[in-house]
Coordinates of C-alpha atoms and ligand atoms in Angstrom, one line a residue:
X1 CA 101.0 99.0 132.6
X2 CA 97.8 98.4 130.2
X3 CA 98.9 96.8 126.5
X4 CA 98.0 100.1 124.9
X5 CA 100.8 102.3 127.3
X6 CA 103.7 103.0 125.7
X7 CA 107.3 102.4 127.2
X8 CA 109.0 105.4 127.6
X9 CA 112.6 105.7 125.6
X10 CA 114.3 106.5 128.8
X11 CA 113.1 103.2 130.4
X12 CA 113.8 100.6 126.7
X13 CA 117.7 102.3 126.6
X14 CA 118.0 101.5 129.2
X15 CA 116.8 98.1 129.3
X16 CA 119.0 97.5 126.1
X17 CA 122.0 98.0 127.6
X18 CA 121.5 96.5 130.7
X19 CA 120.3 93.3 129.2
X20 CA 123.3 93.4 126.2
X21 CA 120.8 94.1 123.4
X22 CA 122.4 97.8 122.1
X23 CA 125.3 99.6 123.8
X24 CA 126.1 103.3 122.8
X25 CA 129.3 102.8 120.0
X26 CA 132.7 104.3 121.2
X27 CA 131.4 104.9 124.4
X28 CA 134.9 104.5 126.3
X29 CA 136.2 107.4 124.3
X30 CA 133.2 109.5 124.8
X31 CA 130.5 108.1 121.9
X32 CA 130.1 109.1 118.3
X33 CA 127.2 110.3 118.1
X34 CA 123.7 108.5 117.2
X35 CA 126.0 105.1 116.3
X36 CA 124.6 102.1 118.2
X37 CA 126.3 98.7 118.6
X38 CA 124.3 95.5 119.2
X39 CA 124.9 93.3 121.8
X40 CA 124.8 90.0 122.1
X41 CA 120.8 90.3 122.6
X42 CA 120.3 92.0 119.7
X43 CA 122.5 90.5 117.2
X44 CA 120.3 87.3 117.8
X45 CA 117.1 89.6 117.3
X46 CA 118.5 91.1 114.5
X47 CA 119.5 87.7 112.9
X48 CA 116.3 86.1 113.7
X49 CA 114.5 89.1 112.2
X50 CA 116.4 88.7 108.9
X51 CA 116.2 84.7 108.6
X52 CA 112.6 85.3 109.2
X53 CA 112.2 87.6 105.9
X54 CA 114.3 86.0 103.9
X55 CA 112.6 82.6 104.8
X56 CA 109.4 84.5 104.6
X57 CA 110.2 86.8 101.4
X58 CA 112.6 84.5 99.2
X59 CA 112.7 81.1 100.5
X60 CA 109.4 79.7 100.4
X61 CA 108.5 81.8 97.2
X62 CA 109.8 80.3 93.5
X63 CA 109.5 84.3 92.0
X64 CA 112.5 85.6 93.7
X65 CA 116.2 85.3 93.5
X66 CA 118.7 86.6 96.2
X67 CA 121.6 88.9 96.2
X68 CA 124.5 90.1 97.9
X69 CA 126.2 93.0 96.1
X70 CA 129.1 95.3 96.9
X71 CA 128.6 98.5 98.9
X72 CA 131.4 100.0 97.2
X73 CA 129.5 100.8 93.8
X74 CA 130.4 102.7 90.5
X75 CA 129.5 106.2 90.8
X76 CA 127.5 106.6 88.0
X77 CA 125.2 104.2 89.2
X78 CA 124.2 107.2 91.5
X79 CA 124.1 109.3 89.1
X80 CA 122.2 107.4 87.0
X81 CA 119.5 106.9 89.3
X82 CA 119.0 110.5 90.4
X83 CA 121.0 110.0 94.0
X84 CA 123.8 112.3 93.5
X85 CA 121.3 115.3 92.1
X86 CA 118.4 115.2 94.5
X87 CA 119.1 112.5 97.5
X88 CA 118.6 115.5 99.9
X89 CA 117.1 117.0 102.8
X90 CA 116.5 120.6 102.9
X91 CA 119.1 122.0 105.9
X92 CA 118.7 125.1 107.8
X93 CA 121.6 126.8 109.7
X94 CA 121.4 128.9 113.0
X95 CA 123.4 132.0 111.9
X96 CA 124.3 132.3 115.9
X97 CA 125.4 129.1 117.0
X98 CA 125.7 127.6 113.9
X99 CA 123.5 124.4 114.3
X100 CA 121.7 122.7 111.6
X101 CA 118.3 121.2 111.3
X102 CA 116.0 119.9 108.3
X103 CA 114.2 122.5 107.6
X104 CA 110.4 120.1 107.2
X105 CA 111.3 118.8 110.6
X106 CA 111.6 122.5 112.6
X107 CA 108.2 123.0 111.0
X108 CA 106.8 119.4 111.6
X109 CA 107.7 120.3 115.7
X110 CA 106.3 123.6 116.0
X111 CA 102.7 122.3 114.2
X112 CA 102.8 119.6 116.7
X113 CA 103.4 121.7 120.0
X114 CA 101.6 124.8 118.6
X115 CA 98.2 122.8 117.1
X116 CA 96.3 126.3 117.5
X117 CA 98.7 127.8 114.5
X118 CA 96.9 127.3 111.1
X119 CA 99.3 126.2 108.4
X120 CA 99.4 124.4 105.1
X121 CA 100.7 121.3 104.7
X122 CA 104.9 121.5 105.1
X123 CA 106.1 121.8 101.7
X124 CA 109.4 120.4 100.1
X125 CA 110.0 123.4 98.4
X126 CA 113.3 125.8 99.5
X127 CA 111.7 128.8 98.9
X128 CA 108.5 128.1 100.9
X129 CA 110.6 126.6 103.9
X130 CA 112.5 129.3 103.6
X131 CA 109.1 132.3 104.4
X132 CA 108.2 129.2 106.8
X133 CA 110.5 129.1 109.5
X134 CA 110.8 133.1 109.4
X135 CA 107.3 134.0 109.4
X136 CA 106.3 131.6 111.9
X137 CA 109.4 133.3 113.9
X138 CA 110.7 129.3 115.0
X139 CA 113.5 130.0 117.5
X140 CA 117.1 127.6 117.1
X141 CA 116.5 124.2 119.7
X142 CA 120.0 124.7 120.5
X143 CA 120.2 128.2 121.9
X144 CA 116.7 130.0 121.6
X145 CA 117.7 132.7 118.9
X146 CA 116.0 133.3 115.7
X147 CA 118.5 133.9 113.1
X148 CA 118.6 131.4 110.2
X149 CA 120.4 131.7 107.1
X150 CA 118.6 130.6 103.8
X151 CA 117.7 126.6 103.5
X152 CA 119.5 124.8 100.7
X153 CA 119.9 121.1 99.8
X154 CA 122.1 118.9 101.7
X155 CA 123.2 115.3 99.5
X156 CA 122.8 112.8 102.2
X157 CA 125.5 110.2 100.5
X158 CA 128.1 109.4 102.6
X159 CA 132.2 109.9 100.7
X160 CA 134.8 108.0 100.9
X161 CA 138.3 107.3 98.7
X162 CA 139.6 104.4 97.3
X163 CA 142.9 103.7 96.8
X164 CA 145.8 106.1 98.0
X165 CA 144.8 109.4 96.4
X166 CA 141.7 111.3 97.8
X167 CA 140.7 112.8 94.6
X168 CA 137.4 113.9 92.7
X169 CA 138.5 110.4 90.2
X170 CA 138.8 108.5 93.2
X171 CA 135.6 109.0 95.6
X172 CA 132.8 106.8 95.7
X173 CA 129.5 107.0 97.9
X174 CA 128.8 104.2 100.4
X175 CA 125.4 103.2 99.1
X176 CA 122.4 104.8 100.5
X177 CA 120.0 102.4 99.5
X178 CA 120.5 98.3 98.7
X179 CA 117.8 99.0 96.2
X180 CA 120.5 100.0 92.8
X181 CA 122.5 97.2 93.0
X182 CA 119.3 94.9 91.9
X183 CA 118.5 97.0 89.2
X184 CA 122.1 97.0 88.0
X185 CA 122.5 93.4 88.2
X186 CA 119.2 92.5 86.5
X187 CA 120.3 91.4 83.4
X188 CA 122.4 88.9 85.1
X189 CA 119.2 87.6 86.6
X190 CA 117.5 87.4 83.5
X191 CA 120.5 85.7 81.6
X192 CA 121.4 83.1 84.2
X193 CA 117.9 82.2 85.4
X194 CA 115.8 83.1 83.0
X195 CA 112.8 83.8 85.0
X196 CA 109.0 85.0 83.5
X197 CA 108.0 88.2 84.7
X198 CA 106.8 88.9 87.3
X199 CA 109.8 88.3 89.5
X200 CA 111.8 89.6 92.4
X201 CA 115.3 90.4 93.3
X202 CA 115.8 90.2 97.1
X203 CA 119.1 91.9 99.4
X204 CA 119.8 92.7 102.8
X205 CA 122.5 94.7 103.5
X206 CA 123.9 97.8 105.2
X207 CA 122.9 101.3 104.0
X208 CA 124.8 104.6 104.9
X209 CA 123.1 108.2 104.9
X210 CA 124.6 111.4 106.3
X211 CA 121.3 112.1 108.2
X212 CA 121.0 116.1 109.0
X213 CA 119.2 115.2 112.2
X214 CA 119.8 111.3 113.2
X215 CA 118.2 110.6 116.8
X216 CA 115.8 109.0 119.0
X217 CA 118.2 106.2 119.6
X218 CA 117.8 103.4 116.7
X219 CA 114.9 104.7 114.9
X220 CA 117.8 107.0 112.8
X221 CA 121.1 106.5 112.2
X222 CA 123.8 106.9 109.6
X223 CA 124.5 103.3 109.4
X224 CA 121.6 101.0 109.6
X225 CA 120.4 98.1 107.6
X226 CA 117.7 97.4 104.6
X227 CA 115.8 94.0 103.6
X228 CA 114.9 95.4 100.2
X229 CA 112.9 93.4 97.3
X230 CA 112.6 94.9 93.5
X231 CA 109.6 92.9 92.4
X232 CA 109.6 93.0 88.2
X233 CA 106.1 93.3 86.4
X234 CA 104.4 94.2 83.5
X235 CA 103.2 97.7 83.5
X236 CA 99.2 97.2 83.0
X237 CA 98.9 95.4 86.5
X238 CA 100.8 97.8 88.8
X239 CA 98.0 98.4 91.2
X240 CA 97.1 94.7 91.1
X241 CA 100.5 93.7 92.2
X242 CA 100.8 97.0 94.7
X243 CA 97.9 96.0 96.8
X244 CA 99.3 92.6 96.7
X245 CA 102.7 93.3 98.4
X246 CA 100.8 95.9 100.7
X247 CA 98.7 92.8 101.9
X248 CA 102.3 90.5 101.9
X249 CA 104.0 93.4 103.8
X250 CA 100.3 93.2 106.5
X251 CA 101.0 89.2 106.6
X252 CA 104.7 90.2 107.9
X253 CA 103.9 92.0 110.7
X254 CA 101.5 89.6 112.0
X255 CA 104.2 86.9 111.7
X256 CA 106.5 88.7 113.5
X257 CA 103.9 89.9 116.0
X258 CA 104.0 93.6 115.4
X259 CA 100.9 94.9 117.3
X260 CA 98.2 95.7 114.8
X261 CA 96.9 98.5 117.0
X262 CA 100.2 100.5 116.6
X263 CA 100.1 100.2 112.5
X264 CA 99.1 103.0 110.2
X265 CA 99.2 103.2 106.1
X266 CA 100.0 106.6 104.7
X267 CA 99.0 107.3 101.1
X268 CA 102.1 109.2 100.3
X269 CA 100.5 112.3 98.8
X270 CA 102.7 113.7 95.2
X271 CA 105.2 116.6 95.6
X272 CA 106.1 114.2 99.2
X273 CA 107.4 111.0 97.2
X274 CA 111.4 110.4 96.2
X275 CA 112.3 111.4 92.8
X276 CA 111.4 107.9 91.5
X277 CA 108.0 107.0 92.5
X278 CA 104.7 107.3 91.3
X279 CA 103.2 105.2 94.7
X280 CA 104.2 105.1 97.8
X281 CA 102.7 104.0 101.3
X282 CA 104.4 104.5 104.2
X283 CA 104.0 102.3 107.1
X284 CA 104.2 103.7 110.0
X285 CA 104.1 102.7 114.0
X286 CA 103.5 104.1 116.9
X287 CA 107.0 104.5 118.9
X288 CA 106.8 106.2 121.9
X289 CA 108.0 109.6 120.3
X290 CA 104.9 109.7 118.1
X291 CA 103.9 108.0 114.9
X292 CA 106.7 107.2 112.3
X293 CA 107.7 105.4 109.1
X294 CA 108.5 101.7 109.8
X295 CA 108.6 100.6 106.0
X296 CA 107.9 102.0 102.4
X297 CA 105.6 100.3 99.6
X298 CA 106.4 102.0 96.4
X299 CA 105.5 101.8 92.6
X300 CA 109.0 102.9 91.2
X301 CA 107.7 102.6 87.7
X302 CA 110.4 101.9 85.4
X303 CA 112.3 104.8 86.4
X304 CA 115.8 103.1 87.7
X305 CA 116.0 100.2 84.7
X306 CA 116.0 103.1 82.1
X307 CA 118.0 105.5 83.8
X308 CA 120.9 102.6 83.9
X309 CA 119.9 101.7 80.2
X310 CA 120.0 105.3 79.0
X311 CA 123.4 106.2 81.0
X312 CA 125.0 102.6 80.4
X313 CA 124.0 102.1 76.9
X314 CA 123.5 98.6 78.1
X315 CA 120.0 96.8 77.4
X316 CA 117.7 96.5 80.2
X317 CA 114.8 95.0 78.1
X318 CA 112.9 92.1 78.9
X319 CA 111.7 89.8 75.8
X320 CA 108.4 88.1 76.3
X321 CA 108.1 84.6 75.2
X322 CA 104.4 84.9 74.6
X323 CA 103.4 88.5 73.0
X324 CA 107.2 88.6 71.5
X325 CA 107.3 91.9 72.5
X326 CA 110.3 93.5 74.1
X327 CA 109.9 96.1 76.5
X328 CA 111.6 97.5 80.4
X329 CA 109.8 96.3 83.3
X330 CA 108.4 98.2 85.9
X331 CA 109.1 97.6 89.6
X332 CA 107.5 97.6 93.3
X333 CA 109.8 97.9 95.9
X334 CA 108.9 96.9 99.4
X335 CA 111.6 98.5 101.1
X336 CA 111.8 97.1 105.1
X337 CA 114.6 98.4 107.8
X338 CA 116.2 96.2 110.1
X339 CA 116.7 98.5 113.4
X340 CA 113.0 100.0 112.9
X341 CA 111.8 96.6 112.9
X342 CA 113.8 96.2 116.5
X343 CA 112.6 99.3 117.8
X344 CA 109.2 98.3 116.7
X345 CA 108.8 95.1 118.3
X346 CA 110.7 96.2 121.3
X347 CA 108.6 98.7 122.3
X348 CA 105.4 96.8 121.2
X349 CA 106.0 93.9 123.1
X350 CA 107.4 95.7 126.2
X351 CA 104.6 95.3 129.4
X352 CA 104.6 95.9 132.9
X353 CA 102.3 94.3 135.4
X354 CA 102.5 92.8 139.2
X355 CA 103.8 90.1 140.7
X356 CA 103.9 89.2 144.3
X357 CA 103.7 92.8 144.9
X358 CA 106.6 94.0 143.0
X359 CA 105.9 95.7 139.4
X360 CA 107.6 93.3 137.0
X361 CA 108.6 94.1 133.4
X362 CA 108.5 91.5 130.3
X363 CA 108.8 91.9 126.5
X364 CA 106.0 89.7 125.0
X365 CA 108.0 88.4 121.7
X366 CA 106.9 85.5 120.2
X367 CA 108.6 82.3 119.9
X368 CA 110.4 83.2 116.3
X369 CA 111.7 86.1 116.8
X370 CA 112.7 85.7 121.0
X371 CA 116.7 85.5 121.1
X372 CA 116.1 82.2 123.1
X373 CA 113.0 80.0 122.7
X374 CA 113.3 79.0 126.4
X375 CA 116.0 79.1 129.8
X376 CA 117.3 76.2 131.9
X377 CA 118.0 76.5 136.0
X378 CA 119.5 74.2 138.6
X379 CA 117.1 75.2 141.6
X380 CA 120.0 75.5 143.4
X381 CA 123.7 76.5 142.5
X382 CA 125.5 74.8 145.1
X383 CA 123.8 71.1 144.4
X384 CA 125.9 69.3 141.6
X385 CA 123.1 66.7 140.9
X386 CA 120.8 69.5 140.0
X387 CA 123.6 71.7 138.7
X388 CA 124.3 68.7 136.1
X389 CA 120.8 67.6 135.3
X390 CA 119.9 70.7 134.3
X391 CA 123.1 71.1 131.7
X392 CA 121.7 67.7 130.2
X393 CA 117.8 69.3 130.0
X394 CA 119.4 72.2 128.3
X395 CA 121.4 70.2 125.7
X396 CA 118.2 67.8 125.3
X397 CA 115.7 70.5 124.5
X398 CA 118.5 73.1 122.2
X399 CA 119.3 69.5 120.0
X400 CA 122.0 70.0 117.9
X401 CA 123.1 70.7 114.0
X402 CA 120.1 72.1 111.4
X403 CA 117.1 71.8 114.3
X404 CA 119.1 73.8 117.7
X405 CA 117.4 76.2 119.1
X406 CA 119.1 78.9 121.4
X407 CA 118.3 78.0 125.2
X408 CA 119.8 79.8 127.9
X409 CA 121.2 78.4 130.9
X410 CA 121.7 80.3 134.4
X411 CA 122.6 79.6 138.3
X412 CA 122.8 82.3 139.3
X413 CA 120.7 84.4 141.9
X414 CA 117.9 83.3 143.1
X415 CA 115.2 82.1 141.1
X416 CA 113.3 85.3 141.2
X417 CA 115.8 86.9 139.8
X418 CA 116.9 84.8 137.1
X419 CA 112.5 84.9 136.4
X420 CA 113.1 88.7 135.9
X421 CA 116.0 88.4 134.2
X422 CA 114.2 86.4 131.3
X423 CA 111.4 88.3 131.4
X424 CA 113.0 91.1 130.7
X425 CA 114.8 89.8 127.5
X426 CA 111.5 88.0 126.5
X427 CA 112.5 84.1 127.1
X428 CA 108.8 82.9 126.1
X429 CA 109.4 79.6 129.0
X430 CA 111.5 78.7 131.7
X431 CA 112.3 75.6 133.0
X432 CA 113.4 74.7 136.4
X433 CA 115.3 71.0 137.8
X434 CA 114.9 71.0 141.3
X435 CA 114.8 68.1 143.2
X436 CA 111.6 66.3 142.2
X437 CA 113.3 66.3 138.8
X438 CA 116.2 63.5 140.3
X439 CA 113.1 61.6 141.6
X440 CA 110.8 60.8 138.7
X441 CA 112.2 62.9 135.6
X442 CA 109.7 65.3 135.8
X443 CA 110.6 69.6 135.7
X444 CA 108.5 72.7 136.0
X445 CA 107.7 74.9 133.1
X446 CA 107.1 78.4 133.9
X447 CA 105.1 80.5 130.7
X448 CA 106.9 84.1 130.9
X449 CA 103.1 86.1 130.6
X450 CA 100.7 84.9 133.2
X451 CA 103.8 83.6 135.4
X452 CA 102.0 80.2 135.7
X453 CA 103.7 76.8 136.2
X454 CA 103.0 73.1 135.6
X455 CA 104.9 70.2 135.7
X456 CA 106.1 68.0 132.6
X457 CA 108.6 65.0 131.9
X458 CA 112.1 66.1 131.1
X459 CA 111.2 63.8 127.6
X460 CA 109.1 66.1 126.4
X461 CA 110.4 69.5 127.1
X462 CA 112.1 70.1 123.8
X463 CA 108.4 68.7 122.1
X464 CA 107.0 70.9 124.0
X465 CA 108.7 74.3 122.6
X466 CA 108.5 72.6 119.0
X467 CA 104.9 73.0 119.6
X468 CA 104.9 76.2 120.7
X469 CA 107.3 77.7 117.7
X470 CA 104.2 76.0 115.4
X471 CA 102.1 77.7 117.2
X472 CA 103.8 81.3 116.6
X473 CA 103.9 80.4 112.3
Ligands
GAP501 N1 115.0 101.9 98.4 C1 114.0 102.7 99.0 C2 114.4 103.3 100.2 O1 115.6 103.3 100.6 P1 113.5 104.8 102.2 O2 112.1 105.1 102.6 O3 114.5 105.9 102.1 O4 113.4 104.0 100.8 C3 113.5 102.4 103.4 O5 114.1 103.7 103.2 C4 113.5 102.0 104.8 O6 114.8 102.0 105.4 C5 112.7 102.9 105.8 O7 111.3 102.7 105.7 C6 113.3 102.6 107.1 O8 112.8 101.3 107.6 C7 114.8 102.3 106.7 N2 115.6 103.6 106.9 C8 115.7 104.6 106.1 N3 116.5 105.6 106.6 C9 116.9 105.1 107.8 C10 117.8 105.6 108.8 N4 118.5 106.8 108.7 N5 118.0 104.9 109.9 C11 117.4 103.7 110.1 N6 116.6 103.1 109.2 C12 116.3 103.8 108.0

């Protein structure tokens, strides 16, 4: 397979569960649907992915401060910020068998398989979705007939009660966003930390959204996870600071090795963007079922620090030192998922080629985000020296406390197949003690790409993949 071909979905489920990265949730008792579970694969790449931002985002930056804030929040936070009023798609039912779609997406299907029909561009208006769908006489996906009842607006906030009574006092909305909790928790920013503008608040977290139409396997869900930053600035540099978070969010995807090829920016155009923004890109990728958001850039302007001022009654100013003005900053939000960014490097790193005649498939991850930086083997199961040597290479090269590294370790097979094996889950080396190694301390290092081997001493295999992480920063 050339770098350019796509994996198809069929073949990277499947590889998921075979390998432990994602199994389908509930599955003894039949699924639930769209809900994923990660294995113990994709934990690690999940966890790497999120160390990685918040090393890369928070960490080594002095302008940003982290948070971890409840999921269970106050509802009038969302109705302060607009949520509970207009977080909603537009939903169309079949009047036959009583399916629902989004409306936009129905439309956004039929465009794409019928490119001869002329159109205008899909509009978010009910009315005109409404004539849509009927004039261009779009039959129900589910069972061919072409009956709809009128679209209306469909909140996408999940409900739930707390506390024994399941009352209208008592239900609050899992969050939908990790983005409100850092604007209602700003002024405890700004009174503990004092920081100068501009500055950032950082979360990752879980975020819940009744999706009309979740699917094509991680890419949407109802539960998923954000890495979200509200970045705090002075008004009169807004596009200064936009373009400069565009060209942080670029350096990101190179880190993490996100094919550049695959990336596209998408100048949100107005009438498109949420309620609150007055900027947004979309980054999107090319997954194997077209080209689709990744991430969002957006200018939310001061929208969501006024909205809680006005509806709180609480101040939400910040006083500068220098002009002794007082005044409500406005934000940019670089809002990142965690399960696109799987599904993105997944199918961006998977390749196919040919060895010793057999077709052979590998996911090329680098070294930071692989779930192990490299694999241990015994040539042989059934020899104890080599069995045991190659337990004390593994220890040697994963160390121990602050510096280990994930290595795996496996006897099993034949070494062919434990190559595949590690291919297949994207182990960047692997390293083999056979009996050479009891002679003169040497082992064979196998590079998972061009399948090529040399020989080094046992004393420098964890040097070795220190070098190579360096050489993946
Ligand atoms: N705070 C802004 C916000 O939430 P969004 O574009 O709705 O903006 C941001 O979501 C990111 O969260 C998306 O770019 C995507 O990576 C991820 N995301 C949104 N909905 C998702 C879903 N249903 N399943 C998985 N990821 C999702």
């Amino acid at each position: 397979m050339e770098k350019e071909q796509q994996v198809s979905m069929e073949k990277l489920i499947s590889l998921c569960k075979r390998r432990g990265f994602v199994f389908s949730g509930s599955e003894i008792y039949g699924g639930l649907a769209n809900a994923w579970d990660f294995g113990p694969l994709g934990v690690a790449l999940k966890n790497n992915i999120k160390q990685l931002w918040w090393r890369f985002f928070v960490e080594s930056r002095d302008d940003m401060y982290g948070l971890d804030a409840a999921l269970l929040i106050n509802r009038k936070v969302w109705q302060a910020s607009g949520h509970e009023a207009t977080f909603s798609d537009p939903l169309v039912e079949c009047k036959k068998c009583h399916s629902r779609f989004r409306a936009d997406e129905l439309l956004e299907k039929y465009f794409k398989e019928n490119p001869q029909v002329v159109h205008e561009s899909i509009s978010a208006d009910l009315l005109k979705l409404d004539r849509d769908v009927k004039s261009f006489n779009i039959s129900c996906p589910s069972c061919g007939v072409t009956d709809w009842g009128v679209p209306k607006q469909f909140n996408l906030m999940l409900k739930t009660f707390l506390g024994p009574v399941e009352d209208d006092a008592n239900m609050v909305y899992f969050r939908p966003e990790t983005a409100q909790a850092m604007f209602v928790d700003f002024k405890h920013i700004l009174n503990t930390f004092s920081p100068k503008l501009p500055f950032g608040i950082a979360q990752i977290g879980k975020a819940f959204r009744n999706e009309i139409t979740p699917g094509n396997f991680i890419f949407r869900t109802r539960e998923f996870e954000q890495m979200e930053i509200e970045y705090f600035i002075k008004k009169d540099n807004w596009q200064e600071q936009f373009e400069g978070w565009l060209s942080e969010m670029k350096k990101w995807m190179a880190f993490i090795g996100l094919p550049e090829d695959r990336i596209h920016y998408l100048e949100v155009p107005d009438g498109e963007r949420a309620h609150y923004s007055q900027r947004t890109v979309d980054i999107e990728f090319d997954f194997p079922f077209g080209k689709k958001e990744l991430y969002g850039l957006a200018y939310r302007g001061n929208f969501d620090l006024q909205s809680h001022q006005d509806a709180s009654g609480q101040s939400m100013e910040y006083f500068d030192e220098e002009t002794k003005e007082k005044f409500i900053p406005h934000v940019i939000e670089p809002s990142l998922g965690v399960e696109r960014t799987v599904l993105a490097l997944l199918t961006g790193a998977y390749r196919e080629d040919e060895q010793n005649g057999e077709v052979r498939a590998y996911l090329d991850l680098n070294m930071q985000v692989a779930p192990y930086k490299a694999a241990v083997f015994p040539l042989l199961a059934n020899k104890p020296d080599l069995v045991t040597k190659a337990q004390e290479v593994r220890k040697a090269i994963q160390g121990a406390g602050m510096t280990f590294l994930p290595v795996a370790f496996d006897k099993g097979g034949n070494i062919g197949k434990r190559y595949r094996k590690q291919d297949e889950i994207g182990t960047p080396y692997c390293f083999t003690v056979d009996f050479q190694t009891l002679e003169d301390d040497t082992i064979t290092v196998r590079e998972r790409n061009s399948a090529t081997q040399e020989r080094i001493k046992v004393s420098e295999a964890r040097k070795f993949i220190e070098e190579k992480m360096r050489g993946d920063l």
